[in-house]
CSV table of C-alpha atoms in Angstrom, one decimal:
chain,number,residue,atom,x,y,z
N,94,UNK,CA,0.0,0.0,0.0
N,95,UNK,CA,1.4,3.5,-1.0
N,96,UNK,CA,-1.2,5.0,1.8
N,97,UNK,CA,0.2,4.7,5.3
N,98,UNK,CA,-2.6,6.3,6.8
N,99,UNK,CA,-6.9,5.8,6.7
N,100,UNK,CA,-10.2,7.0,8.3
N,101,UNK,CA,-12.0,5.6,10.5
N,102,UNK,CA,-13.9,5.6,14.2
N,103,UNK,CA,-13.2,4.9,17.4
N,104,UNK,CA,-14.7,3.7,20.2
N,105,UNK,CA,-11.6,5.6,22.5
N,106,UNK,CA,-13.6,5.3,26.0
N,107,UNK,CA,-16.5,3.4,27.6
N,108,UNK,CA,-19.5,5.2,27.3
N,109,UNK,CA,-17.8,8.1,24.9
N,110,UNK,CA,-19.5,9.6,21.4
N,111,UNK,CA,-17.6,7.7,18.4
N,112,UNK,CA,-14.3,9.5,17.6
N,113,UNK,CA,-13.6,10.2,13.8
N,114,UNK,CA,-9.4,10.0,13.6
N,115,UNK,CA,-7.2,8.7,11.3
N,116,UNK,CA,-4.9,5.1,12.0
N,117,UNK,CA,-2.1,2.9,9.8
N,118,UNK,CA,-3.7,1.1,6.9
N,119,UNK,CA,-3.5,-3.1,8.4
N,120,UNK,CA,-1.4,-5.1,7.0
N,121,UNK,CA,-2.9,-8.7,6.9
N,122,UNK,CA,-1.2,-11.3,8.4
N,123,UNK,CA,-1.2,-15.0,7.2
N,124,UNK,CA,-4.5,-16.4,6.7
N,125,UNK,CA,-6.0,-13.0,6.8
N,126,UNK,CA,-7.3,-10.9,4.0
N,127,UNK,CA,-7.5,-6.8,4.2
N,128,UNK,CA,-10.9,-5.4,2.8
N,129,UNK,CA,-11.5,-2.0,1.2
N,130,UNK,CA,-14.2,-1.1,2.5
N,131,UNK,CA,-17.0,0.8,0.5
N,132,UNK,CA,-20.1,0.3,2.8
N,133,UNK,CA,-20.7,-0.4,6.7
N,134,UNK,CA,-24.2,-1.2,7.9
N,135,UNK,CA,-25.1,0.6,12.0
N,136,UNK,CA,-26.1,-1.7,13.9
N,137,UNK,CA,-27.3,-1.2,17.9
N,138,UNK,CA,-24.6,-4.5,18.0
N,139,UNK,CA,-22.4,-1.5,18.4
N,140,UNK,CA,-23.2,-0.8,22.2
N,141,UNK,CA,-21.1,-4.0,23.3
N,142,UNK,CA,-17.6,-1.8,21.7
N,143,UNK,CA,-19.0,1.5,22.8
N,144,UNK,CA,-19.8,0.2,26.7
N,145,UNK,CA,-16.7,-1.6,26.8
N,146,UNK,CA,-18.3,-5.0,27.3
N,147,UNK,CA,-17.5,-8.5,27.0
N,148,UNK,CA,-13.6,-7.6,28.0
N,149,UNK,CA,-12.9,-5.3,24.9
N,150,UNK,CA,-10.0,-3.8,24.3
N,151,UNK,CA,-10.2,-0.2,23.7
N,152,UNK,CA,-9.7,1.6,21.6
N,153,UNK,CA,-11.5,-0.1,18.6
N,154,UNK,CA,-13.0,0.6,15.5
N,155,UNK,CA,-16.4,-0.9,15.7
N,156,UNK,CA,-18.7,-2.1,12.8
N,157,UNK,CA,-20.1,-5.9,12.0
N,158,UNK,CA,-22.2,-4.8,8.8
N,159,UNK,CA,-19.4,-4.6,6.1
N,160,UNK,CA,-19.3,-4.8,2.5
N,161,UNK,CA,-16.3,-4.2,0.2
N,162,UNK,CA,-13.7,-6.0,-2.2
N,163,UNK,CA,-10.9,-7.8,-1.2
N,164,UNK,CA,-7.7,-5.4,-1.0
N,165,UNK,CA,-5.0,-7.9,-0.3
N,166,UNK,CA,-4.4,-11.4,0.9
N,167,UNK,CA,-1.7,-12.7,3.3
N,168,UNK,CA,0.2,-15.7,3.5
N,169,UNK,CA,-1.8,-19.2,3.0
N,170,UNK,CA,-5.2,-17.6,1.7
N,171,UNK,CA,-5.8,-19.7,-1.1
N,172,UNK,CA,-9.9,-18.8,-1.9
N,173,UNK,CA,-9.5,-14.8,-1.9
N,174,UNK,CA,-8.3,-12.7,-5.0
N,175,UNK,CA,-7.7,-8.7,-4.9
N,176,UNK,CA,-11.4,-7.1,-6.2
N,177,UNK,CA,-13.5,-10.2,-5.0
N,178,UNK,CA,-16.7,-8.4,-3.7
N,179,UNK,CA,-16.7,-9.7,0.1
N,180,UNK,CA,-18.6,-9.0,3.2
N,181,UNK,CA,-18.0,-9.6,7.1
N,182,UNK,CA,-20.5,-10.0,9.8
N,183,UNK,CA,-20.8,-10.3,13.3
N,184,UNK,CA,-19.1,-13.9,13.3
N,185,UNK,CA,-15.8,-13.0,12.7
N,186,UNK,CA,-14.0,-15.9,12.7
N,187,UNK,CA,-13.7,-19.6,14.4
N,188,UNK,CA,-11.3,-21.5,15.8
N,189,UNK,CA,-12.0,-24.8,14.7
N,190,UNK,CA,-10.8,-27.2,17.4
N,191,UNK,CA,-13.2,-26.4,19.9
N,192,UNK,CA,-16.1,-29.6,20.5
N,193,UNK,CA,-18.9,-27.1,18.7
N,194,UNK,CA,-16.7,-26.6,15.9
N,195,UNK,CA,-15.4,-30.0,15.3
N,196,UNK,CA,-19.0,-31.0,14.7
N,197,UNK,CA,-19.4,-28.2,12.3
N,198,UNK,CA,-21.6,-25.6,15.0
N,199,UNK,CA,-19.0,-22.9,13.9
N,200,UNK,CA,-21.2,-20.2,15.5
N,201,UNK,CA,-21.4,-21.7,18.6
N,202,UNK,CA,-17.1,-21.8,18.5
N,203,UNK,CA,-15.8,-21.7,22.0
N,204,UNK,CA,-13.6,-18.9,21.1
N,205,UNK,CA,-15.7,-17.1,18.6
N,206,UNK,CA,-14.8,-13.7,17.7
N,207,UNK,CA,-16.6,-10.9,16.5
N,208,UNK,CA,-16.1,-8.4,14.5
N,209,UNK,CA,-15.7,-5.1,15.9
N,210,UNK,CA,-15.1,-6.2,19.1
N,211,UNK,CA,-12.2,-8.6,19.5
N,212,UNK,CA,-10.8,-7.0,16.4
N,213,UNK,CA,-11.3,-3.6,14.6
N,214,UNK,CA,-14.5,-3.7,12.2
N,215,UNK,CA,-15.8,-1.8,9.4
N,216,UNK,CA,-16.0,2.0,10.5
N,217,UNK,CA,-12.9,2.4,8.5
N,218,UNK,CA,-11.7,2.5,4.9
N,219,UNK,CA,-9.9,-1.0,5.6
N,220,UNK,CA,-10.4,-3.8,7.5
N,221,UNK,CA,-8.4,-7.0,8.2
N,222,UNK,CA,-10.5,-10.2,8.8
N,223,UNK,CA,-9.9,-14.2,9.1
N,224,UNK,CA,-10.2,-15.9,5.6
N,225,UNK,CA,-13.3,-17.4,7.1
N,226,UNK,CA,-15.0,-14.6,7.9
N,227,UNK,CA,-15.5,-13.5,4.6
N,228,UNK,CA,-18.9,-13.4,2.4
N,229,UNK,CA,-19.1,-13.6,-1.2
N,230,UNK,CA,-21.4,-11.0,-2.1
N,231,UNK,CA,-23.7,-11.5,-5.3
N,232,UNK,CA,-23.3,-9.3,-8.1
N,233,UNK,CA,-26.7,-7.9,-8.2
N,234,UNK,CA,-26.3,-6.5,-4.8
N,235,UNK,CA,-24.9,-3.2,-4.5
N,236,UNK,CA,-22.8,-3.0,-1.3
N,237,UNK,CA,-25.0,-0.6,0.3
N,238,UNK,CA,-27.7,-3.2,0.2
N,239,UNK,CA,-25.1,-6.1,1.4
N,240,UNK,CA,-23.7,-4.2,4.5
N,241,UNK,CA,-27.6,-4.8,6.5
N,242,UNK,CA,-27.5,-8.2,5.1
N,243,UNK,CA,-24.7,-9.2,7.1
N,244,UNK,CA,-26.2,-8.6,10.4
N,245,UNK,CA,-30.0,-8.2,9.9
N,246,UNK,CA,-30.7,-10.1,6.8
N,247,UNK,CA,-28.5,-13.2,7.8
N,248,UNK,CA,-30.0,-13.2,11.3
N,249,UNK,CA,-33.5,-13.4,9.9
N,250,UNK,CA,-33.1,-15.9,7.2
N,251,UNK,CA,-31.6,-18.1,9.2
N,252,UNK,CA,-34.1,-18.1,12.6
N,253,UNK,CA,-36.8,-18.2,9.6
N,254,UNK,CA,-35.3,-21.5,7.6
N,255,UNK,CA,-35.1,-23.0,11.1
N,256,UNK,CA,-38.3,-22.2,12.9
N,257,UNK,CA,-39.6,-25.4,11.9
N,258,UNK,CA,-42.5,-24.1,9.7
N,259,UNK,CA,-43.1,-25.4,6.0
N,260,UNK,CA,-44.3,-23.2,2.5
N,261,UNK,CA,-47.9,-22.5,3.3
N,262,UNK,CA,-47.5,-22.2,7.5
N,263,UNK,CA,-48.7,-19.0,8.7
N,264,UNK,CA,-45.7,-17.5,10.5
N,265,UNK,CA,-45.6,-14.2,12.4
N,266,UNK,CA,-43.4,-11.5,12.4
N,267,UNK,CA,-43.3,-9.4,15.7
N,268,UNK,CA,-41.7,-5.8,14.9
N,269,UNK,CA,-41.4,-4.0,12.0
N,270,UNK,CA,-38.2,-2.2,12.0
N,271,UNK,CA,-34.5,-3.0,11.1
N,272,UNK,CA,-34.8,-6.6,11.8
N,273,UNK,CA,-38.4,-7.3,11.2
N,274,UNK,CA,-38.9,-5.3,7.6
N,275,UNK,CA,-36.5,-7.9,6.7
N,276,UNK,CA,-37.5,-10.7,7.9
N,277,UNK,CA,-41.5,-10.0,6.5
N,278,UNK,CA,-40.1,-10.2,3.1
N,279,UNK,CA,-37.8,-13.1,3.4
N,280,UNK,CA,-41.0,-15.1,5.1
N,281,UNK,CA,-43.1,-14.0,2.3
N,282,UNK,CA,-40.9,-15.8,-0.2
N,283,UNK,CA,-40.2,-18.7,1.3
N,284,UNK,CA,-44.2,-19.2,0.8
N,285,UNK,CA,-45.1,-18.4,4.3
N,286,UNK,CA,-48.4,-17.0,5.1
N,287,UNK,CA,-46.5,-13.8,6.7
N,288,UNK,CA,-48.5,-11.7,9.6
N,289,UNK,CA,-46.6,-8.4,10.5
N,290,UNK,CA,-47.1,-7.8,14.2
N,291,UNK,CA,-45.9,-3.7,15.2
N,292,UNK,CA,-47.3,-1.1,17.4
N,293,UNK,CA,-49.4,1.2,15.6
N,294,UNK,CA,-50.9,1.7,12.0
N,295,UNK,CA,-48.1,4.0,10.6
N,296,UNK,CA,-46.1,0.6,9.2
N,297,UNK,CA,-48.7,-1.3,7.9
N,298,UNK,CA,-48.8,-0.2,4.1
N,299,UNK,CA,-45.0,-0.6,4.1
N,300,UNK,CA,-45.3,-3.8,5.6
N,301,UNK,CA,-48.0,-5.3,3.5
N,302,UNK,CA,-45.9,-4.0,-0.1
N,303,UNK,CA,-42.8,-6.0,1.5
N,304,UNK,CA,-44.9,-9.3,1.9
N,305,UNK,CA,-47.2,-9.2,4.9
N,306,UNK,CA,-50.8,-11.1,4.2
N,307,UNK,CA,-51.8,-10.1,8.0
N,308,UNK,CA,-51.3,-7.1,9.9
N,309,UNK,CA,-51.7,-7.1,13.5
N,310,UNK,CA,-51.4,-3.3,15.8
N,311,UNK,CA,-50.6,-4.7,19.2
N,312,UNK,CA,-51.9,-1.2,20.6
N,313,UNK,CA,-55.9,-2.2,19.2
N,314,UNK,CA,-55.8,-5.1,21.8
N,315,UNK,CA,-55.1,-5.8,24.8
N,316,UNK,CA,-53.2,-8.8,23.3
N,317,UNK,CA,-51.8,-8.9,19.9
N,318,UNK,CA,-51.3,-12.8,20.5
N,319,UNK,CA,-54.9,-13.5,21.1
N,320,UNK,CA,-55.2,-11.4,18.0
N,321,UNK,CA,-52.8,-13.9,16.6
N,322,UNK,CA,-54.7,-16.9,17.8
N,323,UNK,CA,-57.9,-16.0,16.2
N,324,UNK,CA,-56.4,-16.0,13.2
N,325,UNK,CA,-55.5,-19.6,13.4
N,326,UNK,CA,-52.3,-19.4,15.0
N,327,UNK,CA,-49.0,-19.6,13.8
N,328,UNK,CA,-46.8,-22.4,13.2
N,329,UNK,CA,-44.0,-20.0,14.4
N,330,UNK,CA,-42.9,-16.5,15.4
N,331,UNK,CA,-40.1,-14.5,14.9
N,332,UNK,CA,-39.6,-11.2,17.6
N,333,UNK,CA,-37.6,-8.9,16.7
N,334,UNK,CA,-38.4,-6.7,19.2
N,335,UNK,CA,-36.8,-6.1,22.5
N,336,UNK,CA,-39.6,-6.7,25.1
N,337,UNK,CA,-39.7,-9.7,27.3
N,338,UNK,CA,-43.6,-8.8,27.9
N,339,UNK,CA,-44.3,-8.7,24.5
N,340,UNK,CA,-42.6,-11.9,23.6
N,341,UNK,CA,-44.4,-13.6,26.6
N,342,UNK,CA,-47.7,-12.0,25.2
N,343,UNK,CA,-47.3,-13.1,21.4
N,344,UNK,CA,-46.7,-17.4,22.4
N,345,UNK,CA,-51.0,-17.3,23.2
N,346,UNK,CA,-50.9,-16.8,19.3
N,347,UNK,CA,-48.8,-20.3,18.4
N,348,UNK,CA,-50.2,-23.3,17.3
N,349,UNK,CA,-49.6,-26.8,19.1
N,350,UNK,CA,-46.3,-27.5,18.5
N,351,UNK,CA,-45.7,-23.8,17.5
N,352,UNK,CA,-41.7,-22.0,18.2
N,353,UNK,CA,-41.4,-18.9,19.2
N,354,UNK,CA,-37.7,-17.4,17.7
N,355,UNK,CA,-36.2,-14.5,19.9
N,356,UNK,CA,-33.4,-12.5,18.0
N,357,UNK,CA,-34.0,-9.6,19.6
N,358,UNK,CA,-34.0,-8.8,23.6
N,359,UNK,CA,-34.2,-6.5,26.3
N,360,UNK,CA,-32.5,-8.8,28.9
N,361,UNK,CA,-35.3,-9.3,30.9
N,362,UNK,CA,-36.8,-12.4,31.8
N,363,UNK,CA,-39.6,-13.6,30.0
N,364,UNK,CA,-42.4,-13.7,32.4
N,365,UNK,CA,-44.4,-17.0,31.0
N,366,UNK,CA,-46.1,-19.5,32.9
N,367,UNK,CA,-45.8,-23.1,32.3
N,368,UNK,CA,-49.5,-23.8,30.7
N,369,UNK,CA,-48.4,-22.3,27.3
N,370,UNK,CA,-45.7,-24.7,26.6
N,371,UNK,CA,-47.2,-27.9,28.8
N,372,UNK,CA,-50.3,-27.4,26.9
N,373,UNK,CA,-49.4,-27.8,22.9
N,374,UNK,CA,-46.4,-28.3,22.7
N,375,UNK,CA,-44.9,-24.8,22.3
N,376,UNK,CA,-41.5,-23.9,22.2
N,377,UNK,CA,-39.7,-21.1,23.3
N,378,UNK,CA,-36.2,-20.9,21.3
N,379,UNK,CA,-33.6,-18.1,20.2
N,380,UNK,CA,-31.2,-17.8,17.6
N,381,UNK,CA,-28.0,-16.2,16.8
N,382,UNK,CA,-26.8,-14.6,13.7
N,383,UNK,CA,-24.6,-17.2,11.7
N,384,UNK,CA,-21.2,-17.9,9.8
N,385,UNK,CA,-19.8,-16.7,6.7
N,386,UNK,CA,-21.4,-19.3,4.4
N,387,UNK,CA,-25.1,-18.3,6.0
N,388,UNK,CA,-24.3,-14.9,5.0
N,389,UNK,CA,-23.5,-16.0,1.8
N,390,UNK,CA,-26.4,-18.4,1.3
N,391,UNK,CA,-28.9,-15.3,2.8
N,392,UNK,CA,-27.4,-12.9,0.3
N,393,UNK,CA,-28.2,-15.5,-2.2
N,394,UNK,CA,-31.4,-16.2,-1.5
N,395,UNK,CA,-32.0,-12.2,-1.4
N,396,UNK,CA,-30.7,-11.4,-4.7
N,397,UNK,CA,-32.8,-14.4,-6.3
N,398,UNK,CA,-35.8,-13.1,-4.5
N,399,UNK,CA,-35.8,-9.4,-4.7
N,400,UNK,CA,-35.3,-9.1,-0.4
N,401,UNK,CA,-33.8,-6.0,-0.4
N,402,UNK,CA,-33.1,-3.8,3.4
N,403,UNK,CA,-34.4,-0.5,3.2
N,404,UNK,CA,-31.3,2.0,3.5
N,405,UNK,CA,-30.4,5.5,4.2
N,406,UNK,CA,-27.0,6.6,3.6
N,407,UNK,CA,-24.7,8.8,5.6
N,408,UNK,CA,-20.6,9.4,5.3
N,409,UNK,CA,-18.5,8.0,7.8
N,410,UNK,CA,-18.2,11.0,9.5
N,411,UNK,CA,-21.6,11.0,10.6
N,412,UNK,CA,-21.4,7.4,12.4
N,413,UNK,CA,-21.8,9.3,16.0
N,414,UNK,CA,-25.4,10.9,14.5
N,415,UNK,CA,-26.1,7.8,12.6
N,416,UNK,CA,-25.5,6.0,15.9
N,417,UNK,CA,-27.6,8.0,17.7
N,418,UNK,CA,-30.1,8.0,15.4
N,419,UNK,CA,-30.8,4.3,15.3
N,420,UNK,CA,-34.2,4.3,16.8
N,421,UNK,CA,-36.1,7.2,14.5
N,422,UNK,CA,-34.0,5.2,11.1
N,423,UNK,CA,-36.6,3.3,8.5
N,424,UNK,CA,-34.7,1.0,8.1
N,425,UNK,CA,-31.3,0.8,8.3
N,426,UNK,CA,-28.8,3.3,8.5
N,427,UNK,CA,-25.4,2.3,6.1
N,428,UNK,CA,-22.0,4.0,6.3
N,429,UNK,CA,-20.4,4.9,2.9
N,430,UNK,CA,-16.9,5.3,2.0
């Protein structure tokens, strides 16, 4: 690299606004592959870096959304060329001798790392990152629309393809924001019958044009998963929102031997009694994210389809205000370099 120097943000002190500043372009190291980066999705994943949680070091460039061609490859990586279109998300590598990865559960590695936390991410104009971390990114997605798909889309597909419901199933979608606008569409084509559940009227027209047959406003009833049950139940639920009382409400709306998926979560208990799940079968389940081939079998899917994240676009130097914006954004809020 003739450039010694890039942009990027930091995360310079727990609990401090982003800092814009400029480090070393990263040399990768062997196995390792150095992206140029040309789109970063915001993601509220971000808060782990920005708190200083789960032991990380600061300071560190945050960012698990990226999207960007291959820069340069270091010793031993034999599947990566410079200007392969690549994205990383939040699993950022394995470690492949751990029990849950010798049977193949790479996201459940022992010593797991993510991106953005246990190395520097995507708020920069390069990024290092594990040969396994990397995501082949389809041609007839721009890298704007690849970045969300890395954390939102692959999150969603994969809790949906798993939720044990089959083409025709009526399956719920609780929250339509950042997550759940996503995760409507891909449920609409995999040949669900899709139900959007989201406070409110304001989302409904948007939610029905992305796939919904149903549209529930949990603030017309005193319980959106009686709403739910009247319907005929659903074979399975996906929340995307963070409220354990509103994932506790919405399992009176499964089926016997309906699954309610939680990918999204305030921390809270869930306050649920025992009859629910005794009573039919029900499960309560979660899921988490996914590895590099997910992400590359999501973005797939999504280019094939036409599941596309909603996006608004800001320069790096607005990542504090994007940041901080996260909760008024519809849909997702993408860095661009």
């Amino acid at each position: 690299m003739n450039a010694a120097t890039m942009r990027a943000v930091q995360v310079v002190r727990a609990g401090a606004p982003f800092a814009v500043t400029q480090l070393p372009v990263p040399e990768p190291g062997p196995g390792a592959v150095r992206i140029k980066v040309h789109a970063c999705g915001v993601c509220g994943g971000e808060n782990l870096a920005r708190l200083g949680l789960l032991g990380v070091q600061l300071p560190r460039v945050p960012g698990h959304e990226i999207a960007g061609t291959v820069d340069a490859a270091g010793p031993g990586v034999t599947v990566w060329k410079p200007g392969d279109r690549v994205g990383v998300g939040w699993h950022g590598g394995s470690c492949f001798v751990c029990d849950s990865c010798r049977t193949g559960d790479f996201v459940n590695c022992a010593d797991r790392r993510i991106v953005g936390l246990h190395y520097d991410g995507g708020y920069a104009e390069y990024v290092v990152a594990p040969q396994d971390a990397l995501a082949r990114i389809p041609a007839a997605l721009s890298f704007e629309e690849a970045g969300p798909l890395m954390c939102a889309g692959i999150t969603t597909f994969n809790a949906l393809r798993n939720c044990g419901a089959r083409p025709g199933d009526t399956v719920a979608v609780q929250g339509v924001g950042g997550l759940g606008h996503l995760a409507v569409q891909f449920a609409d084509r995999m040949g669900f019958r899709t139900v959007a559940v989201n406070r409110g009227r304001d989302k409904e027209a948007i939610a029905r044009q992305l796939g919904a047959d149903e549209y529930i406003d949990s603030t017309e009833d005193k319980s959106p998963g009686e709403v739910l049950g009247r319907l005929g139940g659903a074979a399975a639920v996906i929340s995307t929102v963070g409220s354990s009382p509103a994932q506790a409400d919405i399992v009176q709306g499964l089926s016997p031997n309906g699954r309610l998926v939680v990918i999204a979560t305030d921390h809270e208990p869930i306050p649920l009694g025992p009859e629910l799940l005794v009573f039919g079968r029900r499960v309560v389940a979660g899921w988490y994210s996914g590895h590099a081939k997910d992400s590359e079998e999501a973005m797939a899917f999504a280019a094939l389809k036409g599941v596309r994240p909603m996006v608004e676009t800001r320069p790096l130097e607005d990542a504090e205000a994007a940041f901080q914006n996260l909760g008024a954004a519809r849909f997702r809020t993408v860095l661009t370099l």
